[in-house]
């Protein structure tokens, strides 16, 4: 089993690079952002709760996200592995993920940390906002999301660095160029 965490600030290209990872390695993709947005679309109770946080650029509470993820991981008994996209986003989520995988005697094999300067992140997300219709792709919310990232999510880099599985990936350049760096890091692990 191969378990990959794709990590980075909002707009760093986690979703974009995940699509290429799925294509190349055939892993099960779990994007907490996509899952939460589909709950919002369905206007479920969970979706209404998630929207009240996401539209302000805040993180959805850990327990809500961890329970949602645990349900998915436990269902997937024939998976070759997972790409965790946008999860974990807090140290508590990181610890929950480690505990969850331990039950299946597996672990996070690699954390691909995409590095992109803030100005480029803002430009990308504003551009996406022109077409996405996402309530969180506007300047005010983007600035808040970046602050939340630095306060609550970035400390995970240290967490994984101590585990020895963090790989920094330059997140600027063409999508294919970035993926070449990613594939090199992943191939090093599986070969
Ligand atoms: P996510 O859905 O994870 O979204 P994201 O961080 O905005 O985007 P991503 O990094 O995937 O960017 P993308 O590839 O699309 O989270 C949204 C919200 O959900 C969070 O703010 C939070 O509220 C909530 N949430 C999600 N997970 C949670 C969790 N675990 N706990 C609590 N709350 C959670 O790229 C962005 C844009 O850049 C795209 O338009 C793309 O085309 C462009 N792009 C990508 N690569 C590029 C490149 N190389 N050059 C130029 N443009 C590029």
GROMACS .gro file of C-alpha atoms and ligand atoms in nm:
model
  244
    1UNK     CA    1   0.000   0.000   0.000
    2UNK     CA    2   0.121   0.351  -0.083
    3UNK     CA    3  -0.015   0.648   0.110
    4UNK     CA    4   0.062   0.998  -0.010
    5UNK     CA    5  -0.026   1.328   0.156
    6UNK     CA    6  -0.027   1.624  -0.080
    7UNK     CA    7   0.029   1.932   0.124
    8UNK     CA    8   0.045   2.307   0.067
    9UNK     CA    9  -0.124   2.644   0.102
   10UNK     CA   10  -0.461   2.713  -0.063
   11UNK     CA   11  -0.409   2.732  -0.438
   12UNK     CA   12  -0.071   2.559  -0.428
   13UNK     CA   13  -0.197   2.298  -0.675
   14UNK     CA   14  -0.290   2.007  -0.449
   15UNK     CA   15  -0.604   1.923  -0.646
   16UNK     CA   16  -0.432   1.979  -0.981
   17UNK     CA   17  -0.136   1.751  -0.901
   18UNK     CA   18  -0.360   1.491  -0.736
   19UNK     CA   19  -0.529   1.431  -1.072
   20UNK     CA   20  -0.192   1.345  -1.224
   21UNK     CA   21  -0.101   1.121  -0.930
   22UNK     CA   22  -0.424   0.924  -0.969
   23UNK     CA   23  -0.359   0.878  -1.339
   24UNK     CA   24  -0.003   0.752  -1.285
   25UNK     CA   25  -0.030   0.546  -0.967
   26UNK     CA   26  -0.399   0.440  -0.959
   27UNK     CA   27  -0.448   0.537  -0.596
   28UNK     CA   28  -0.774   0.628  -0.426
   29UNK     CA   29  -0.812   1.008  -0.410
   30UNK     CA   30  -0.957   1.164  -0.097
   31UNK     CA   31  -1.001   1.542  -0.118
   32UNK     CA   32  -1.165   1.675   0.197
   33UNK     CA   33  -1.237   2.004   0.015
   34UNK     CA   34  -1.425   1.822  -0.266
   35UNK     CA   35  -1.612   1.604  -0.014
   36UNK     CA   36  -1.719   1.906   0.188
   37UNK     CA   37  -1.825   2.096  -0.126
   38UNK     CA   38  -2.044   1.804  -0.236
   39UNK     CA   39  -2.210   1.805   0.106
   40UNK     CA   40  -2.274   2.179   0.063
   41UNK     CA   41  -2.422   2.117  -0.282
   42UNK     CA   42  -2.651   1.849  -0.140
   43UNK     CA   43  -2.754   2.096   0.134
   44UNK     CA   44  -2.704   1.823   0.395
   45UNK     CA   45  -2.672   1.902   0.764
   46UNK     CA   46  -2.296   1.845   0.736
   47UNK     CA   47  -2.286   2.070   0.428
   48UNK     CA   48  -2.463   2.355   0.607
   49UNK     CA   49  -2.220   2.329   0.895
   50UNK     CA   50  -1.919   2.312   0.659
   51UNK     CA   51  -2.039   2.614   0.460
   52UNK     CA   52  -2.057   2.828   0.771
   53UNK     CA   53  -1.678   2.779   0.810
   54UNK     CA   54  -1.559   2.750   0.450
   55UNK     CA   55  -1.728   3.067   0.323
   56UNK     CA   56  -1.529   3.261   0.584
   57UNK     CA   57  -1.203   3.085   0.499
   58UNK     CA   58  -1.193   2.896   0.829
   59UNK     CA   59  -1.124   2.528   0.880
   60UNK     CA   60  -1.414   2.292   0.939
   61UNK     CA   61  -1.383   2.141   1.293
   62UNK     CA   62  -1.138   1.851   1.318
   63UNK     CA   63  -1.391   1.597   1.445
   64UNK     CA   64  -1.626   1.654   1.150
   65UNK     CA   65  -1.348   1.606   0.894
   66UNK     CA   66  -1.183   1.313   1.073
   67UNK     CA   67  -1.513   1.121   1.104
   68UNK     CA   68  -1.589   1.181   0.735
   69UNK     CA   69  -1.245   1.053   0.636
   70UNK     CA   70  -1.249   0.752   0.866
   71UNK     CA   71  -1.576   0.635   0.710
   72UNK     CA   72  -1.416   0.642   0.364
   73UNK     CA   73  -1.087   0.475   0.458
   74UNK     CA   74  -1.266   0.190   0.638
   75UNK     CA   75  -1.479   0.116   0.327
   76UNK     CA   76  -1.184   0.082   0.092
   77UNK     CA   77  -1.045  -0.267   0.154
   78UNK     CA   78  -0.909  -0.332  -0.194
   79UNK     CA   79  -0.734   0.003  -0.242
   80UNK     CA   80  -0.371   0.015  -0.351
   81UNK     CA   81  -0.332   0.323  -0.134
   82UNK     CA   82  -0.459   0.676  -0.089
   83UNK     CA   83  -0.381   1.030  -0.194
   84UNK     CA   84  -0.485   1.253   0.093
   85UNK     CA   85  -0.547   1.593  -0.066
   86UNK     CA   86  -0.607   1.883   0.173
   87UNK     CA   87  -0.594   1.652   0.474
   88UNK     CA   88  -0.447   1.679   0.735
   89UNK     CA   89  -0.476   2.053   0.793
   90UNK     CA   90  -0.401   2.061   1.167
   91UNK     CA   91  -0.168   1.869   1.396
   92UNK     CA   92  -0.474   1.699   1.551
   93UNK     CA   93  -0.578   1.577   1.203
   94UNK     CA   94  -0.222   1.454   1.139
   95UNK     CA   95  -0.228   1.253   1.460
   96UNK     CA   96  -0.573   1.116   1.376
   97UNK     CA   97  -0.451   1.008   1.032
   98UNK     CA   98  -0.148   0.830   1.179
   99UNK     CA   99  -0.373   0.648   1.428
  100UNK     CA  100  -0.622   0.554   1.155
  101UNK     CA  101  -0.355   0.408   0.924
  102UNK     CA  102  -0.187   0.226   1.212
  103UNK     CA  103  -0.504   0.018   1.254
  104UNK     CA  104  -0.436  -0.124   0.906
  105UNK     CA  105  -0.062  -0.155   0.983
  106UNK     CA  106   0.024   0.106   0.721
  107UNK     CA  107   0.153   0.464   0.741
  108UNK     CA  108   0.195   0.788   0.550
  109UNK     CA  109   0.478   0.702   0.311
  110UNK     CA  110   0.545   1.048   0.173
  111UNK     CA  111   0.428   1.405   0.226
  112UNK     CA  112   0.466   1.615  -0.087
  113UNK     CA  113   0.485   1.976   0.025
  114UNK     CA  114   0.418   2.223  -0.257
  115UNK     CA  115   0.595   2.554  -0.214
  116UNK     CA  116   0.446   2.860  -0.389
  117UNK     CA  117   0.490   3.231  -0.296
  118UNK     CA  118   0.185   3.407  -0.151
  119UNK     CA  119   0.147   3.655  -0.442
  120UNK     CA  120   0.118   3.368  -0.688
  121UNK     CA  121  -0.132   3.185  -0.464
  122UNK     CA  122  -0.353   3.494  -0.450
  123UNK     CA  123  -0.331   3.545  -0.827
  124UNK     CA  124  -0.423   3.180  -0.896
  125UNK     CA  125  -0.718   3.176  -0.657
  126UNK     CA  126  -0.858   3.508  -0.782
  127UNK     CA  127  -0.835   3.369  -1.135
  128UNK     CA  128  -1.009   3.048  -1.030
  129UNK     CA  129  -1.275   3.262  -0.857
  130UNK     CA  130  -1.371   3.415  -1.193
  131UNK     CA  131  -1.503   3.076  -1.305
  132UNK     CA  132  -1.537   2.850  -1.000
  133UNK     CA  133  -1.831   3.018  -0.831
  134UNK     CA  134  -1.666   2.911  -0.502
  135UNK     CA  135  -1.770   3.128  -0.210
  136UNK     CA  136  -1.414   3.117  -0.073
  137UNK     CA  137  -1.233   3.237  -0.389
  138UNK     CA  138  -1.258   3.612  -0.322
  139UNK     CA  139  -0.976   3.838  -0.200
  140UNK     CA  140  -1.092   3.880   0.160
  141UNK     CA  141  -1.149   3.508   0.217
  142UNK     CA  142  -0.827   3.413   0.035
  143UNK     CA  143  -0.622   3.638   0.267
  144UNK     CA  144  -0.794   3.476   0.565
  145UNK     CA  145  -0.731   3.124   0.427
  146UNK     CA  146  -0.362   3.203   0.392
  147UNK     CA  147  -0.346   3.324   0.753
  148UNK     CA  148  -0.525   3.008   0.869
  149UNK     CA  149  -0.276   2.803   0.667
  150UNK     CA  150   0.027   2.966   0.834
  151UNK     CA  151  -0.126   2.947   1.183
  152UNK     CA  152  -0.282   2.600   1.182
  153UNK     CA  153  -0.157   2.395   0.886
  154UNK     CA  154   0.207   2.494   0.826
  155UNK     CA  155   0.319   2.348   1.166
  156UNK     CA  156   0.249   2.005   1.014
  157UNK     CA  157   0.567   2.047   0.807
  158UNK     CA  158   0.769   2.014   1.125
  159UNK     CA  159   0.553   1.722   1.237
  160UNK     CA  160   0.628   1.528   0.916
  161UNK     CA  161   0.985   1.645   0.894
  162UNK     CA  162   1.045   1.477   1.232
  163UNK     CA  163   0.888   1.158   1.092
  164UNK     CA  164   1.135   1.182   0.802
  165UNK     CA  165   0.877   1.164   0.523
  166UNK     CA  166   0.849   1.529   0.410
  167UNK     CA  167   0.963   1.615   0.057
  168UNK     CA  168   0.961   1.980  -0.053
  169UNK     CA  169   0.840   2.025  -0.411
  170UNK     CA  170   0.885   2.352  -0.603
  171UNK     CA  171   0.524   2.446  -0.684
  172UNK     CA  172   0.591   2.709  -0.952
  173UNK     CA  173   0.630   2.640  -1.321
  174UNK     CA  174   0.415   2.437  -1.556
  175UNK     CA  175   0.187   2.166  -1.415
  176UNK     CA  176   0.393   1.899  -1.595
  177UNK     CA  177   0.725   2.035  -1.467
  178UNK     CA  178   0.595   2.024  -1.111
  179UNK     CA  179   0.466   1.673  -1.163
  180UNK     CA  180   0.810   1.558  -1.279
  181UNK     CA  181   0.947   1.653  -0.934
  182UNK     CA  182   0.656   1.475  -0.767
  183UNK     CA  183   0.694   1.155  -0.970
  184UNK     CA  184   1.068   1.147  -0.897
  185UNK     CA  185   0.998   1.165  -0.523
  186UNK     CA  186   0.726   0.897  -0.537
  187UNK     CA  187   0.925   0.662  -0.762
  188UNK     CA  188   1.215   0.681  -0.519
  189UNK     CA  189   0.984   0.538  -0.254
  190UNK     CA  190   0.826   0.259  -0.454
  191UNK     CA  191   1.142   0.140  -0.631
  192LIG     P1  192  -0.944   2.270  -0.076
  192LIG     O1  193  -1.054   2.220  -0.158
  192LIG     O2  194  -0.844   2.173  -0.024
  192LIG     O3  195  -0.883   2.378  -0.172
  192LIG     P2  196  -0.758   2.468  -0.198
  192LIG     O4  197  -0.664   2.463  -0.082
  192LIG     O5  198  -0.818   2.599  -0.232
  192LIG     O6  199  -0.692   2.424  -0.332
  192LIG     P3  200  -0.576   2.343  -0.403
  192LIG     O7  201  -0.440   2.358  -0.340
  192LIG     O8  202  -0.626   2.203  -0.423
  192LIG     O9  203  -0.563   2.420  -0.538
  192LIG     P4  204  -0.583   2.379  -0.690
  192LIG    O10  205  -0.505   2.261  -0.731
  192LIG    O11  206  -0.730   2.376  -0.714
  192LIG    O12  207  -1.002   2.348   0.053
  192LIG     C1  208  -1.108   2.441   0.052
  192LIG     C2  209  -1.162   2.470   0.195
  192LIG    O13  210  -1.224   2.349   0.249
  192LIG     C3  211  -1.061   2.507   0.303
  192LIG    O14  212  -1.029   2.645   0.304
  192LIG     C4  213  -1.137   2.463   0.434
  192LIG    O15  214  -1.232   2.558   0.474
  192LIG     C5  215  -1.211   2.338   0.391
  192LIG     N1  216  -1.133   2.214   0.423
  192LIG     C6  217  -1.080   2.128   0.329
  192LIG     N2  218  -1.014   2.029   0.390
  192LIG     C7  219  -1.023   2.052   0.526
  192LIG     C8  220  -0.971   1.986   0.640
  192LIG     N3  221  -0.894   1.876   0.630
  192LIG     N4  222  -0.998   2.036   0.764
  192LIG     C9  223  -1.074   2.146   0.777
  192LIG     N5  224  -1.126   2.214   0.672
  192LIG    C10  225  -1.100   2.169   0.546
  192LIG    O16  226  -0.519   2.504  -0.762
  192LIG    C11  227  -0.572   2.634  -0.748
  192LIG    C12  228  -0.571   2.707  -0.882
  192LIG    O17  229  -0.438   2.720  -0.931
  192LIG    C13  230  -0.649   2.634  -0.989
  192LIG    O18  231  -0.729   2.726  -1.059
  192LIG    C14  232  -0.542   2.574  -1.081
  192LIG    O19  233  -0.584   2.566  -1.214
  192LIG    C15  234  -0.428   2.673  -1.065
  192LIG     N6  235  -0.298   2.607  -1.077
  192LIG    C16  236  -0.261   2.487  -1.026
  192LIG     N7  237  -0.132   2.460  -1.057
  192LIG    C17  238  -0.086   2.568  -1.128
  192LIG    C18  239   0.041   2.601  -1.189
  192LIG     N8  240   0.145   2.518  -1.183
  192LIG     N9  241   0.053   2.720  -1.251
  192LIG    C19  242  -0.053   2.804  -1.258
  192LIG    N10  243  -0.175   2.780  -1.206
  192LIG    C20  244  -0.191   2.663  -1.141
   0.00000   0.00000   0.00000
